[in-house]
Amino acid sequence: MYIDAKTLIELAALLTALGVIGGAALWAVKFVDRQKKQDQELTAIRKEQTLICYGVMACLRGLKEQGCDGPVTAALDKLEKHLNQAAHEEDS
């Protein structure tokens, strides 16, 4: 078997093409994995923010029950409205 320059060039082109295809496939796999990780982190952040909102709402209700009015009532109304809208957007 004789290997000439044409054969070497074709082999190099084939290896280059395989390397490019492999690199693109590896990039796609890493991209999908990174997206999944980010989605999990966002889900955890949303859960934490929901708990914080419920805690703030409980504090505002406690203040309102103690007789605080004005900004407490306004903030409580806005928070309840926001949580209600967010819950309905989640369902869609």
PDB file of C-alpha atoms in Angstrom:
ATOM      1  CA  MET A   1       0.000   0.000   0.000  1.00  0.00           C
ATOM      2  CA  TYR A   2       1.387   3.331  -1.056  1.00  0.00           C
ATOM      3  CA  ILE A   3       0.507   6.587   0.763  1.00  0.00           C
ATOM      4  CA  ASP A   4       0.908   9.641  -1.391  1.00  0.00           C
ATOM      5  CA  ALA A   5       0.248  13.326  -0.719  1.00  0.00           C
ATOM      6  CA  LYS A   6      -3.351  13.124  -1.966  1.00  0.00           C
ATOM      7  CA  THR A   7      -4.158  10.325   0.474  1.00  0.00           C
ATOM      8  CA  LEU A   8      -2.613  12.268   3.364  1.00  0.00           C
ATOM      9  CA  ILE A   9      -4.587  15.389   2.442  1.00  0.00           C
ATOM     10  CA  GLU A  10      -7.839  13.403   2.261  1.00  0.00           C
ATOM     11  CA  LEU A  11      -7.105  11.768   5.605  1.00  0.00           C
ATOM     12  CA  ALA A  12      -6.325  15.145   7.188  1.00  0.00           C
ATOM     13  CA  ALA A  13      -9.556  16.594   5.770  1.00  0.00           C
ATOM     14  CA  LEU A  14     -11.522  13.641   7.137  1.00  0.00           C
ATOM     15  CA  LEU A  15      -9.953  13.979  10.586  1.00  0.00           C
ATOM     16  CA  THR A  16     -10.604  17.723  10.582  1.00  0.00           C
ATOM     17  CA  ALA A  17     -14.243  17.209   9.617  1.00  0.00           C
ATOM     18  CA  LEU A  18     -14.686  14.580  12.334  1.00  0.00           C
ATOM     19  CA  GLY A  19     -13.052  16.917  14.853  1.00  0.00           C
ATOM     20  CA  VAL A  20     -15.392  19.753  13.926  1.00  0.00           C
ATOM     21  CA  ILE A  21     -18.462  17.508  14.130  1.00  0.00           C
ATOM     22  CA  GLY A  22     -17.280  16.089  17.470  1.00  0.00           C
ATOM     23  CA  GLY A  23     -16.580  19.567  18.812  1.00  0.00           C
ATOM     24  CA  ALA A  24     -20.031  20.775  17.786  1.00  0.00           C
ATOM     25  CA  ALA A  25     -21.662  17.740  19.403  1.00  0.00           C
ATOM     26  CA  LEU A  26     -19.685  18.260  22.617  1.00  0.00           C
ATOM     27  CA  TRP A  27     -20.641  21.938  22.669  1.00  0.00           C
ATOM     28  CA  ALA A  28     -24.323  21.023  22.259  1.00  0.00           C
ATOM     29  CA  VAL A  29     -24.173  18.494  25.108  1.00  0.00           C
ATOM     30  CA  LYS A  30     -22.459  20.986  27.426  1.00  0.00           C
ATOM     31  CA  PHE A  31     -24.966  23.686  26.444  1.00  0.00           C
ATOM     32  CA  VAL A  32     -27.932  21.456  27.292  1.00  0.00           C
ATOM     33  CA  ASP A  33     -26.356  20.440  30.614  1.00  0.00           C
ATOM     34  CA  ARG A  34     -25.703  24.081  31.504  1.00  0.00           C
ATOM     35  CA  GLN A  35     -29.296  25.014  30.638  1.00  0.00           C
ATOM     36  CA  LYS A  36     -30.648  22.195  32.827  1.00  0.00           C
ATOM     37  CA  LYS A  37     -28.466  23.340  35.724  1.00  0.00           C
ATOM     38  CA  GLN A  38     -29.618  26.945  35.302  1.00  0.00           C
ATOM     39  CA  ASP A  39     -33.255  25.825  35.200  1.00  0.00           C
ATOM     40  CA  GLN A  40     -32.789  23.922  38.459  1.00  0.00           C
ATOM     41  CA  GLU A  41     -31.139  26.945  40.089  1.00  0.00           C
ATOM     42  CA  LEU A  42     -33.943  29.246  38.900  1.00  0.00           C
ATOM     43  CA  THR A  43     -36.556  26.869  40.284  1.00  0.00           C
ATOM     44  CA  ALA A  44     -34.804  26.879  43.665  1.00  0.00           C
ATOM     45  CA  ILE A  45     -34.563  30.688  43.629  1.00  0.00           C
ATOM     46  CA  ARG A  46     -38.280  31.008  42.804  1.00  0.00           C
ATOM     47  CA  LYS A  47     -39.198  28.710  45.687  1.00  0.00           C
ATOM     48  CA  GLU A  48     -37.015  30.721  48.049  1.00  0.00           C
ATOM     49  CA  GLN A  49     -38.522  34.008  46.867  1.00  0.00           C
ATOM     50  CA  THR A  50     -42.020  32.608  47.354  1.00  0.00           C
ATOM     51  CA  LEU A  51     -41.188  31.666  50.939  1.00  0.00           C
ATOM     52  CA  ILE A  52     -39.730  35.123  51.560  1.00  0.00           C
ATOM     53  CA  CYS A  53     -42.869  36.762  50.142  1.00  0.00           C
ATOM     54  CA  TYR A  54     -45.092  34.659  52.397  1.00  0.00           C
ATOM     55  CA  GLY A  55     -42.942  35.586  55.394  1.00  0.00           C
ATOM     56  CA  VAL A  56     -43.140  39.290  54.558  1.00  0.00           C
ATOM     57  CA  MET A  57     -46.887  38.962  54.046  1.00  0.00           C
ATOM     58  CA  ALA A  58     -47.232  37.331  57.472  1.00  0.00           C
ATOM     59  CA  CYS A  59     -45.254  40.169  59.057  1.00  0.00           C
ATOM     60  CA  LEU A  60     -47.400  42.774  57.343  1.00  0.00           C
ATOM     61  CA  ARG A  61     -50.589  41.029  58.468  1.00  0.00           C
ATOM     62  CA  GLY A  62     -49.250  40.929  62.017  1.00  0.00           C
ATOM     63  CA  LEU A  63     -48.508  44.650  61.907  1.00  0.00           C
ATOM     64  CA  LYS A  64     -51.963  45.345  60.502  1.00  0.00           C
ATOM     65  CA  GLU A  65     -53.570  43.313  63.307  1.00  0.00           C
ATOM     66  CA  GLN A  66     -51.627  45.409  65.827  1.00  0.00           C
ATOM     67  CA  GLY A  67     -53.175  48.545  64.411  1.00  0.00           C
ATOM     68  CA  CYS A  68     -50.535  49.747  61.966  1.00  0.00           C
ATOM     69  CA  ASP A  69     -52.229  51.185  58.932  1.00  0.00           C
ATOM     70  CA  GLY A  70     -51.399  53.260  55.869  1.00  0.00           C
ATOM     71  CA  PRO A  71     -48.242  51.959  54.213  1.00  0.00           C
ATOM     72  CA  VAL A  72     -48.694  48.534  55.838  1.00  0.00           C
ATOM     73  CA  THR A  73     -52.116  48.106  54.265  1.00  0.00           C
ATOM     74  CA  ALA A  74     -50.906  49.380  50.897  1.00  0.00           C
ATOM     75  CA  ALA A  75     -47.890  47.069  50.903  1.00  0.00           C
ATOM     76  CA  LEU A  76     -49.990  44.089  51.956  1.00  0.00           C
ATOM     77  CA  ASP A  77     -52.520  44.762  49.179  1.00  0.00           C
ATOM     78  CA  LYS A  78     -49.757  45.102  46.560  1.00  0.00           C
ATOM     79  CA  LEU A  79     -48.026  41.931  47.750  1.00  0.00           C
ATOM     80  CA  GLU A  80     -51.257  39.918  47.714  1.00  0.00           C
ATOM     81  CA  LYS A  81     -52.098  41.234  44.244  1.00  0.00           C
ATOM     82  CA  HIS A  82     -48.610  40.371  42.969  1.00  0.00           C
ATOM     83  CA  LEU A  83     -48.683  36.845  44.414  1.00  0.00           C
ATOM     84  CA  ASN A  84     -52.153  36.260  42.976  1.00  0.00           C
ATOM     85  CA  GLN A  85     -51.079  37.398  39.500  1.00  0.00           C
ATOM     86  CA  ALA A  86     -47.872  35.370  39.687  1.00  0.00           C
ATOM     87  CA  ALA A  87     -49.818  32.252  40.661  1.00  0.00           C
ATOM     88  CA  HIS A  88     -52.147  32.689  37.678  1.00  0.00           C
ATOM     89  CA  GLU A  89     -49.223  33.268  35.288  1.00  0.00           C
ATOM     90  CA  GLU A  90     -47.595  30.063  36.545  1.00  0.00           C
ATOM     91  CA  ASP A  91     -50.687  28.067  35.581  1.00  0.00           C
ATOM     92  CA  SER A  92     -50.595  29.315  31.992  1.00  0.00           C
TER      93      SER A  92
END
